[in-house]
Coordinates of C-alpha atoms in Angstrom, one line a residue:
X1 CA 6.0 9.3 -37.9
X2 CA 3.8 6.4 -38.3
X3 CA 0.1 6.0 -37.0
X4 CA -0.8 9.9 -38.6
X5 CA 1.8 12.0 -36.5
X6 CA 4.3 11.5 -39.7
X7 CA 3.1 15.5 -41.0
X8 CA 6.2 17.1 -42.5
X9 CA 5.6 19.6 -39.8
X10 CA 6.6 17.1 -37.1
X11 CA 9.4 15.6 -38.8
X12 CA 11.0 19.1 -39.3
X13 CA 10.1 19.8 -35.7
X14 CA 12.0 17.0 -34.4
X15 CA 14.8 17.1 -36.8
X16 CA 16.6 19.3 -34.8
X17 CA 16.7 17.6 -31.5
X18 CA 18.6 14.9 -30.3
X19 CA 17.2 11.5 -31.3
X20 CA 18.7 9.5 -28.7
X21 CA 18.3 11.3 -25.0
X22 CA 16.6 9.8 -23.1
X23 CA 14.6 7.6 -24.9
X24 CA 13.6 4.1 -23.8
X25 CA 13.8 1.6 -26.3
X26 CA 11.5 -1.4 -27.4
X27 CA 12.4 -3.2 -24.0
X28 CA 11.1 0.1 -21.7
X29 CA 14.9 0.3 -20.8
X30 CA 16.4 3.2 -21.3
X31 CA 18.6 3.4 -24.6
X32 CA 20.8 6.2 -22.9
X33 CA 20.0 8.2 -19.7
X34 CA 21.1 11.8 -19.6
X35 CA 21.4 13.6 -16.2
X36 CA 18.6 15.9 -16.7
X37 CA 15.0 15.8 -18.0
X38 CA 14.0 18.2 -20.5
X39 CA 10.3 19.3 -22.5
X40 CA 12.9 18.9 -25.4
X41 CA 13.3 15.0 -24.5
X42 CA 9.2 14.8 -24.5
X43 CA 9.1 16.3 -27.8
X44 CA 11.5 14.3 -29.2
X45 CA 10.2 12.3 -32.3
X46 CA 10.9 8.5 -31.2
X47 CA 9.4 9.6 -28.1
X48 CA 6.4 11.1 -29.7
X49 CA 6.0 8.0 -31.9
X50 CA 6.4 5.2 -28.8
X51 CA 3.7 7.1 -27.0
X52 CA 1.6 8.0 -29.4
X53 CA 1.9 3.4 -30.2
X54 CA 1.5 2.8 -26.1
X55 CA -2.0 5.3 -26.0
X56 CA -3.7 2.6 -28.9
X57 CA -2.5 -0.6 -27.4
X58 CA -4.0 1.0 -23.9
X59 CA -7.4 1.8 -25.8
X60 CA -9.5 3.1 -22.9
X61 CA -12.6 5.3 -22.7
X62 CA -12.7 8.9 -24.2
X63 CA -12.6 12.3 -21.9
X64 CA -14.6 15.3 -21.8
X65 CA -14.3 15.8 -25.1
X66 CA -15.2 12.6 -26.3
X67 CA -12.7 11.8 -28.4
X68 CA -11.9 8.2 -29.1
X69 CA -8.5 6.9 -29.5
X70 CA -8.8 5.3 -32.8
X71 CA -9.8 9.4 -33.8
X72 CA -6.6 10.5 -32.1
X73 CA -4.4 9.6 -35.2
X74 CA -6.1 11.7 -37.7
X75 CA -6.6 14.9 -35.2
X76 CA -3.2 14.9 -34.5
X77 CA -2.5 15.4 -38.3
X78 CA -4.4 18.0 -38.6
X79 CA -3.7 19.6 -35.2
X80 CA -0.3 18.5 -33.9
X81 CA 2.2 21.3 -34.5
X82 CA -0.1 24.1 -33.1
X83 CA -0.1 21.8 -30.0
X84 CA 3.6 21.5 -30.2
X85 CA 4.0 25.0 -30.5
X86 CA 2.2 25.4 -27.2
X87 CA 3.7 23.0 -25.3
X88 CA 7.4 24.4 -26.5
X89 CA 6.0 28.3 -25.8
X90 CA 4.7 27.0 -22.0
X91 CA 1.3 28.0 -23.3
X92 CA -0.8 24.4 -23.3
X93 CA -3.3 24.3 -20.9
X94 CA -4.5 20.2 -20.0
X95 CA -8.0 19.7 -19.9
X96 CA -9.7 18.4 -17.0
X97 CA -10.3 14.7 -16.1
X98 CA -13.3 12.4 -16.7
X99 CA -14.8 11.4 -13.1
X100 CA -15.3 7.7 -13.5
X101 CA -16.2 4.8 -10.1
X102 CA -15.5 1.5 -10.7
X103 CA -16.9 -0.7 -7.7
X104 CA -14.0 -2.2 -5.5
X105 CA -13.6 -5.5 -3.8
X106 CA -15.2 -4.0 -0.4
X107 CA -18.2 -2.5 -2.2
X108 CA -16.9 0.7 -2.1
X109 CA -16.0 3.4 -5.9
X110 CA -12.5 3.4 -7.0
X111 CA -12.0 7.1 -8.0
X112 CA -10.2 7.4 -11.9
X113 CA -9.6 10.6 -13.3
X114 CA -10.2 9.9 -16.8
X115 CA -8.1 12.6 -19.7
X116 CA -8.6 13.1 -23.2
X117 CA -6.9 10.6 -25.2
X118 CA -4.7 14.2 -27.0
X119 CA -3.8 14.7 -22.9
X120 CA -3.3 10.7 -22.6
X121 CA -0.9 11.0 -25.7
X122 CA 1.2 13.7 -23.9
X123 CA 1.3 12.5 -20.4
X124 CA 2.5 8.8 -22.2
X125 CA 5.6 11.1 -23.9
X126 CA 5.8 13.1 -20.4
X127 CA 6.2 9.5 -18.3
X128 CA 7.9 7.7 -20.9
X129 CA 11.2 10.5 -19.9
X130 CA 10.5 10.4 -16.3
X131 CA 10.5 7.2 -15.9
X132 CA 14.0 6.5 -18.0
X133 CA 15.2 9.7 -15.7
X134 CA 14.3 7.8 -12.5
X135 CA 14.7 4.2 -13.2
X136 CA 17.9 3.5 -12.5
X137 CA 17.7 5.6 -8.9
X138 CA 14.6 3.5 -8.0
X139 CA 14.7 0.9 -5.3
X140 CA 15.7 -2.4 -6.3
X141 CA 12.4 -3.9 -4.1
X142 CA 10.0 -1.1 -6.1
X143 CA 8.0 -3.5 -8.5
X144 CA 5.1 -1.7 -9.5
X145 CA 4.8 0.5 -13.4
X146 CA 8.6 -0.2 -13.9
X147 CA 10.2 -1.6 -17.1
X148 CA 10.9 -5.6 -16.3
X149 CA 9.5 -6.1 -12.9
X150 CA 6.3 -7.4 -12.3
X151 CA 3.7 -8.6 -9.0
X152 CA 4.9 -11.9 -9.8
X153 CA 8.4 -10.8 -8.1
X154 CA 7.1 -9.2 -5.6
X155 CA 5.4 -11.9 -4.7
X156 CA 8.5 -13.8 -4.2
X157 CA 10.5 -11.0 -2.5
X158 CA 8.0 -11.5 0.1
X159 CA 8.3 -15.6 -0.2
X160 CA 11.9 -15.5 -0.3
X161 CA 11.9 -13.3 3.1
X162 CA 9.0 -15.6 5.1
X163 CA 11.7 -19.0 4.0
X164 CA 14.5 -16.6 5.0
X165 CA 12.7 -17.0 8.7
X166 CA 11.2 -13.9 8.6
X167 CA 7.5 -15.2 9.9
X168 CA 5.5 -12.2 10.4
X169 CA 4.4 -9.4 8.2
X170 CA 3.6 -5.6 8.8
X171 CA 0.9 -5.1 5.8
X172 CA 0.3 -1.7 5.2
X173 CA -2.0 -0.1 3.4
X174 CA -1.9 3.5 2.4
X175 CA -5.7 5.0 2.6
X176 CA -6.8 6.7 -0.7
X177 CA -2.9 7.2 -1.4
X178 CA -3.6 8.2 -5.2
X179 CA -6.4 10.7 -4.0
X180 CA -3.9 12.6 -1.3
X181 CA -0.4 12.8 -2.7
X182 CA 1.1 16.5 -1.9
X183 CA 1.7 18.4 -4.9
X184 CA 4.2 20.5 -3.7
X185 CA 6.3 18.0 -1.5
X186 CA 5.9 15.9 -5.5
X187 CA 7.3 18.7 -7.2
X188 CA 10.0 19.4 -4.8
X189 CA 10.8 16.1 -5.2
X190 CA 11.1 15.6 -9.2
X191 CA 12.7 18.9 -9.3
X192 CA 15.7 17.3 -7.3
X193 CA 16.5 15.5 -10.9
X194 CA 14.2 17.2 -13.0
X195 CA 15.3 20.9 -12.8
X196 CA 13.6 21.7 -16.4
X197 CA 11.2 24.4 -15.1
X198 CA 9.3 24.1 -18.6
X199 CA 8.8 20.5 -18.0
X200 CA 7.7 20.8 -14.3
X201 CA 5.4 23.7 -15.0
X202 CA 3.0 21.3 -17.7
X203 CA 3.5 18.1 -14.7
X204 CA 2.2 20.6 -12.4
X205 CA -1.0 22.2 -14.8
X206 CA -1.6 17.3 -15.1
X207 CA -1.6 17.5 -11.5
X208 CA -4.2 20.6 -11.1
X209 CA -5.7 20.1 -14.2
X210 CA -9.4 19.8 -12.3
X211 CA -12.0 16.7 -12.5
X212 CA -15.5 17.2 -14.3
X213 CA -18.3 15.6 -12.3
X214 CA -21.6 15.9 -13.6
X215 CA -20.4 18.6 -16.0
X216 CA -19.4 21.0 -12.9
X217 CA -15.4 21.8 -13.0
X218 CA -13.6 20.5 -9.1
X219 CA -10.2 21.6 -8.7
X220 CA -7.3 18.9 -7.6
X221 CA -5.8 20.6 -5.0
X222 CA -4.1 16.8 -4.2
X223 CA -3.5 13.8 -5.5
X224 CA -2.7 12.0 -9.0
X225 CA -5.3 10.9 -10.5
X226 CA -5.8 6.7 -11.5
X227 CA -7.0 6.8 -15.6
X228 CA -3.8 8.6 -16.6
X229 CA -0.5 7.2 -17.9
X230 CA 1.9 9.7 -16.0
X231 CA 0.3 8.7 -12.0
X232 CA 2.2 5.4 -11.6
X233 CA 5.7 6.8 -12.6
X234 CA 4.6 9.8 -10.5
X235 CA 3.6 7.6 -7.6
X236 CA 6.6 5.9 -7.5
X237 CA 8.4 9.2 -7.3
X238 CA 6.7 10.0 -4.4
X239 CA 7.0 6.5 -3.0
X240 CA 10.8 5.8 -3.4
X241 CA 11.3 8.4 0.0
X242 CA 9.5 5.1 1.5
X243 CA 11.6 2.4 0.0
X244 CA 14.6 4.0 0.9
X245 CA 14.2 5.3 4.6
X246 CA 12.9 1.7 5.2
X247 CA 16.6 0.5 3.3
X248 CA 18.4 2.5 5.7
X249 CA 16.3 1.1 8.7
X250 CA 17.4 -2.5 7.4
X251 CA 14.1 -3.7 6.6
X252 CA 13.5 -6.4 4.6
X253 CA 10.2 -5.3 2.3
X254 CA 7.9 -5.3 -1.1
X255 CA 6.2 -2.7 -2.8
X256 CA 3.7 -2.9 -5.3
X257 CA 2.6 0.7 -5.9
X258 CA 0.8 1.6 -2.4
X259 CA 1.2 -2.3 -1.7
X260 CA 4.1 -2.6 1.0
X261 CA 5.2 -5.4 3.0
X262 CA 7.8 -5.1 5.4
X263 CA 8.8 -8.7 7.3
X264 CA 9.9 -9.0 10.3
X265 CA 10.8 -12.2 12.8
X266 CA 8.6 -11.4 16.0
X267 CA 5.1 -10.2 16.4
X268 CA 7.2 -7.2 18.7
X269 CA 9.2 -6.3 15.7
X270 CA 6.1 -6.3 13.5
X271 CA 4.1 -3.7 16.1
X272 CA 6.8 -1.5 16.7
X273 CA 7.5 -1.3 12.8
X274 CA 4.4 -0.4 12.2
X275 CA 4.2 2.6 14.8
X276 CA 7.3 3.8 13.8
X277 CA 6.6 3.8 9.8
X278 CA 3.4 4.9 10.6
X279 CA 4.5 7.9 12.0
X280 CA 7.2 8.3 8.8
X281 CA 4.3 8.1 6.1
X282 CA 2.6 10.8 8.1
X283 CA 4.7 13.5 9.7
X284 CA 7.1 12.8 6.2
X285 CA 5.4 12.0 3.3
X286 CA 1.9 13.5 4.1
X287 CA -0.2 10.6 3.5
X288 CA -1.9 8.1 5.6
X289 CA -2.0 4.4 6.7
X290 CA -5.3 2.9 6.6
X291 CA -5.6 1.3 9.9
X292 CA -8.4 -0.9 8.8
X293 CA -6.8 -2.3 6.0
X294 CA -3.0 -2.6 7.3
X295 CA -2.4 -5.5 10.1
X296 CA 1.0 -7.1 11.8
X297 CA 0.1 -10.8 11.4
X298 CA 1.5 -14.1 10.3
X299 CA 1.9 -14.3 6.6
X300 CA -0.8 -16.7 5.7
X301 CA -3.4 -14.4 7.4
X302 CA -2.7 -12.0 5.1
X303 CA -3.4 -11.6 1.2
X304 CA -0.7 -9.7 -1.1
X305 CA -1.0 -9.0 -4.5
X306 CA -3.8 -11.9 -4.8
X307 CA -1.6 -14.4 -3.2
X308 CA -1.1 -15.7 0.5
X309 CA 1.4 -18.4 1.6
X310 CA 0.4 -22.2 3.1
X311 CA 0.2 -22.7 6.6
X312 CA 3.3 -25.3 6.2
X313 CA 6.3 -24.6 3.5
X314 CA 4.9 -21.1 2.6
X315 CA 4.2 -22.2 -0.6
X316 CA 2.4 -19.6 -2.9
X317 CA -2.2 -19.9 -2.8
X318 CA -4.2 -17.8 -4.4
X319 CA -6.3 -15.8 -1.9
X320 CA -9.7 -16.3 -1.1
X321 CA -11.2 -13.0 -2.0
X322 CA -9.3 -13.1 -6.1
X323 CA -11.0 -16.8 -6.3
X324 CA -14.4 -15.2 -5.2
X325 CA -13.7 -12.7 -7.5
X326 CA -13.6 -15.3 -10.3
X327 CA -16.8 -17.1 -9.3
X328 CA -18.4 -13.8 -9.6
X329 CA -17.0 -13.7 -12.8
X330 CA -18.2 -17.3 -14.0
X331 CA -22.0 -16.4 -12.6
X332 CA -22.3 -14.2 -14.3
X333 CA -21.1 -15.6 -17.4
X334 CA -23.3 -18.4 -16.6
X335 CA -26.4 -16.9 -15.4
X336 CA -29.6 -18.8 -16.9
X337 CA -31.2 -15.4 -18.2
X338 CA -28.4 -15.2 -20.7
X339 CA -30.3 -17.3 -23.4
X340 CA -27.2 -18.1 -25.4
X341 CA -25.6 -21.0 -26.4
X342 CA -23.1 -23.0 -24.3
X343 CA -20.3 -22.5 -27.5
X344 CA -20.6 -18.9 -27.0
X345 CA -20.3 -19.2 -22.5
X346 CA -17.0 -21.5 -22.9
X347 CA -15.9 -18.9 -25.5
X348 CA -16.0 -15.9 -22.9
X349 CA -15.2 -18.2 -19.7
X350 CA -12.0 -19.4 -21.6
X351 CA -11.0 -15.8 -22.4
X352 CA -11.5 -14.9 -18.2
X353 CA -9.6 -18.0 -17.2
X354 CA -7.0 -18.2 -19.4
X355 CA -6.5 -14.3 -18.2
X356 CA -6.6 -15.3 -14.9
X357 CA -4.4 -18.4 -15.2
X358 CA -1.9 -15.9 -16.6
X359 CA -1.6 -14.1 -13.5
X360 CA -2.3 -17.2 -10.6
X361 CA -0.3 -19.6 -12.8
X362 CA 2.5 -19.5 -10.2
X363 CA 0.6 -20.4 -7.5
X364 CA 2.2 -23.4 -5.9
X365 CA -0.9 -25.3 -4.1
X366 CA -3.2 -26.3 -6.2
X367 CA -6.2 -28.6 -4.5
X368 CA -8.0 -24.6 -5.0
X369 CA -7.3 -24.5 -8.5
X370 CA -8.8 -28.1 -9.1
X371 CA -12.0 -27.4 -6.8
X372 CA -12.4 -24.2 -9.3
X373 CA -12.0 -26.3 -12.3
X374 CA -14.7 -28.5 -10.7
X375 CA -17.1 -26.2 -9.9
X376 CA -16.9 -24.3 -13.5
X377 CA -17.9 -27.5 -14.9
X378 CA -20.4 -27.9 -12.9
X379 CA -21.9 -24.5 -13.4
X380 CA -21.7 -25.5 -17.3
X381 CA -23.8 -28.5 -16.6
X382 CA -26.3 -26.5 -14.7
X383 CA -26.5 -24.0 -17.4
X384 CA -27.4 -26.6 -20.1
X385 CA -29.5 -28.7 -18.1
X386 CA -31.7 -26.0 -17.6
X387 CA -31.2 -25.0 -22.0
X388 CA -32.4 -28.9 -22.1
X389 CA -35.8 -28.4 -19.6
X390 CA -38.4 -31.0 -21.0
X391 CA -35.6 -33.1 -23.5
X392 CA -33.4 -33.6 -20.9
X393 CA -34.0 -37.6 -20.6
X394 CA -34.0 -37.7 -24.5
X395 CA -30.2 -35.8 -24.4
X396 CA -29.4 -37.9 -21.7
X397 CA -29.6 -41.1 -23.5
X398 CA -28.3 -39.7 -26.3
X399 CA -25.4 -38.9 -24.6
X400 CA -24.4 -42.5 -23.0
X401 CA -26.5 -42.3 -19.6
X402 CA -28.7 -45.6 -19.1
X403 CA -32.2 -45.4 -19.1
X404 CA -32.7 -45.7 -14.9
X405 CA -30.4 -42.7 -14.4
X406 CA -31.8 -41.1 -17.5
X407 CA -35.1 -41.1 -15.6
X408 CA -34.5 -40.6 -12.1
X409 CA -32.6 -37.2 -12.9
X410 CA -35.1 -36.0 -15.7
X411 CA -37.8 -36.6 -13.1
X412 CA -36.5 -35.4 -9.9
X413 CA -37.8 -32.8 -7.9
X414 CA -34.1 -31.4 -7.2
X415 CA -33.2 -27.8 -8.9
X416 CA -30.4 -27.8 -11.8
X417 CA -27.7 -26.8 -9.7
X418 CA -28.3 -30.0 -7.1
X419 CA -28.3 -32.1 -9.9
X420 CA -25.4 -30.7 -12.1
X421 CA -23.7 -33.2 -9.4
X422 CA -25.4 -36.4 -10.4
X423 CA -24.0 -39.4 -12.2
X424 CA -25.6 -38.4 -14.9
X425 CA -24.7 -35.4 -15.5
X426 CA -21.4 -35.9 -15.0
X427 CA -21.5 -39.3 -17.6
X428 CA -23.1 -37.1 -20.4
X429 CA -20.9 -34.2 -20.0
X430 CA -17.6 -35.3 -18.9
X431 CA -14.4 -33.8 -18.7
X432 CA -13.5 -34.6 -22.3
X433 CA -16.5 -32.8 -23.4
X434 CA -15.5 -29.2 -22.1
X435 CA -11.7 -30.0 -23.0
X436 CA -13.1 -30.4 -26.8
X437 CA -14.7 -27.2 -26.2
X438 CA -11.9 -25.5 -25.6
X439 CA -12.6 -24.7 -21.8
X440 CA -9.5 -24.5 -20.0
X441 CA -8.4 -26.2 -16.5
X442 CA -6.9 -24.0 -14.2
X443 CA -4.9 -26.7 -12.2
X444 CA -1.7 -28.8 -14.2
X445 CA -2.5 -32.4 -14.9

């Protein structure tokens, strides 16, 4: 097995069991789907090796242990077949989770759960089986953490439906959904394909694995915690009860993860929608909707995935908050305490737009995507205006800018930013100059 797993011991291990249950191929399809899901599957070597490949691309931080995932290689060398032997015997005990809070858009910590990168390996091999069990029982409008589906397509479900004359949207939001799934309704649930009771006992010791905070030990009495590789199959388990009661309500709908919108052609429709599947995701599935988040509104009023749709023709806009989001970004970037060169800001501002580009790409109105362009350039003149302080008329003229404008801008009493916008400025450091940079535009020409 390549990447340190290939010990003798493994290979003999794995010799025995079938090599081609079960395990998804290079695509994430599945190669060949067997009826049930086994710890045998997990163990298998192609599964073993694919997970062990998916854990490095993922990088991420280390657990409680501290263990980094370029170490994980070597300690599995050394270390794997005892762990084998435990998993196989029902004896491997998880370790708990890092606590880690990332800030959200509203201010407010996203919870992760963080494991050890040895538990990350596992829970990859664990979900990598579950998810080629499940995928093909899945709803066709699930497109969240599944092989060839993507936001993007959501996205369009929901465009497709709005065109379709569909014009209002019931946007629900399920409140801290990864933080309150039910374990027992989960493991009722994967048992109904999964009835491998060696498999469901080591998803179960994930699930109540605990969560170190400050070095103290809290038990998970609910939920699946975000950091780990086996929450979003698991959360589409738990989720596809949703997609298909609101199939056999006729509902036309997108889910992204805890992301669902359902359209409907009347503001009525949309309210009474909403009470009903309200009441479903409750008194069902044990969870809650977040009443502040989740609204029956026109489409435009509302953001999915990043995206909203235009007052007329419903073409695809990036939301307001994701391009605040990337100002944030670029301020930062472009703060004037940084002290580096512009060569080196361009460098990291390409990296975040062309990132960002990748994703709001296929947005179809674009007079946003131009202003941003704009005013990214514009920051860029600001920051090196303020890098030229007292030369500024000398690399003004050097730069094409006659010597009244040269002047009047060098000896104004307006701040950097106000005068980013000026003739000269925008003579001296034109849209060419950034292009030759390397500084991408957001916006076709």
């Amino acid at each position: 097995m390549s990447d340190g797993i290939a010990s003798d011991h493994l290979h003999q291990q794995a010799a025995a069991m079938p090599q081609d249950e079960l395990v998804p191929g290079a695509s994430g399809q599945p190669e060949s789907i067997q009826p049930q899901a086994s710890l045998a599957h997990v163990l298998v070597r192609a599964n073993l090796q694919r997970a062990l490949k998916q854990v490095r691309q993922n990088k991420g931080a280390p657990g409680i242990d501290g263990m980094t995932v370029d170490e994980l290689p070597d300690f599995l060398q050394h270390h794997w077949p005892e762990i084998r032997t435990q998993l196989a015997a029902g004896r491997y005990r998880p370790q708990p989770v890092k606590r880690v809070e990332i800030p959200k858009a509203d201010g407010k910590p996203r919870l992760l759960g963080i494991p050890t990168v040895v538990d990350r390996f596992i829970q990859q091999a664990i979900a990598q089986v579950i998810s080629a069990q499940w995928e093909p029982h899945f709803h066709r409008h699930s497109y969240g953490f599944r092989p060839q589906r993507s936001a993007h397509q959501a996205v369009r479900e929901v465009q497709a439906s709005i065109h379709a004359g569909y014009g209002w949207v019931v946007d629900m939001d399920l409140q801290a959904f990864f933080d309150r799934v039910n374990h027992e309704r989960l493991m009722v649930r994967l048992k109904s394909r999964c009835p491998d009771a060696a498999l469901l006992r080591l998803i179960n010791r994930y699930l109540k694995a605990g969560v170190s905070v400050g070095g103290d030990i809290a038990p998970t009495l609910l939920g699946v915690p975000q950091g780990g590789p086996l929450s979003p199959v698991l959360s589409n388990v738990v989720l596809d009860e949703l997609d298909w009661e609101l199939e056999r309500r006729g509902h036309r709908f997108a889910r992204y993860a805890d992301d669902c919108n359902i359209l409907v052609k009347s503001q009525r429709a949309g309210e009474r929608v909403m009470a009903s599947v309200t009441r479903y995701v409750s008194d069902t599935l044990r969870l809650t909707v977040n009443p502040l988040k989740s609204a029956v509104d026109r489409p435009r009023n509302r953001k999915f995935l990043g995206f909203t749709v235009s007052r007329n023709g419903a073409k695809l806009k990036v939301a307001g908050s994701a391009i605040e989001k990337l100002k944030d970004r670029a301020r930062e970037l472009t703060r004037r305490t940084r002290g580096t060169s512009l060569a080196v800001i361009v460098a990291e501002l390409r990296e975040t737009l062309l990132g960002w580009k990748a994703y709001f790409g296929i947005a179809e109105v674009l007079s946003p995507l131009r202003d941003i362009d704009k005013w990214v350039r514009r920051k860029l003149r600001c920051y090196l205006w303020r890098q030229w302080g007292p030369a500024g008329y000398r690399e003004l003229r050097k730069r094409g800018v006659s010597v009244r404008e040269a002047w009047n801008t060098s000896k104004s009493a307006h701040g950097p930013w106000r005068l980013s916008k000026t003739p000269a400025l925008t003579v001296a450091l034109p849209l060419a100059f950034f292009k030759t940079m390397g500084l991408p535009s957001l916006a076709p020409r």
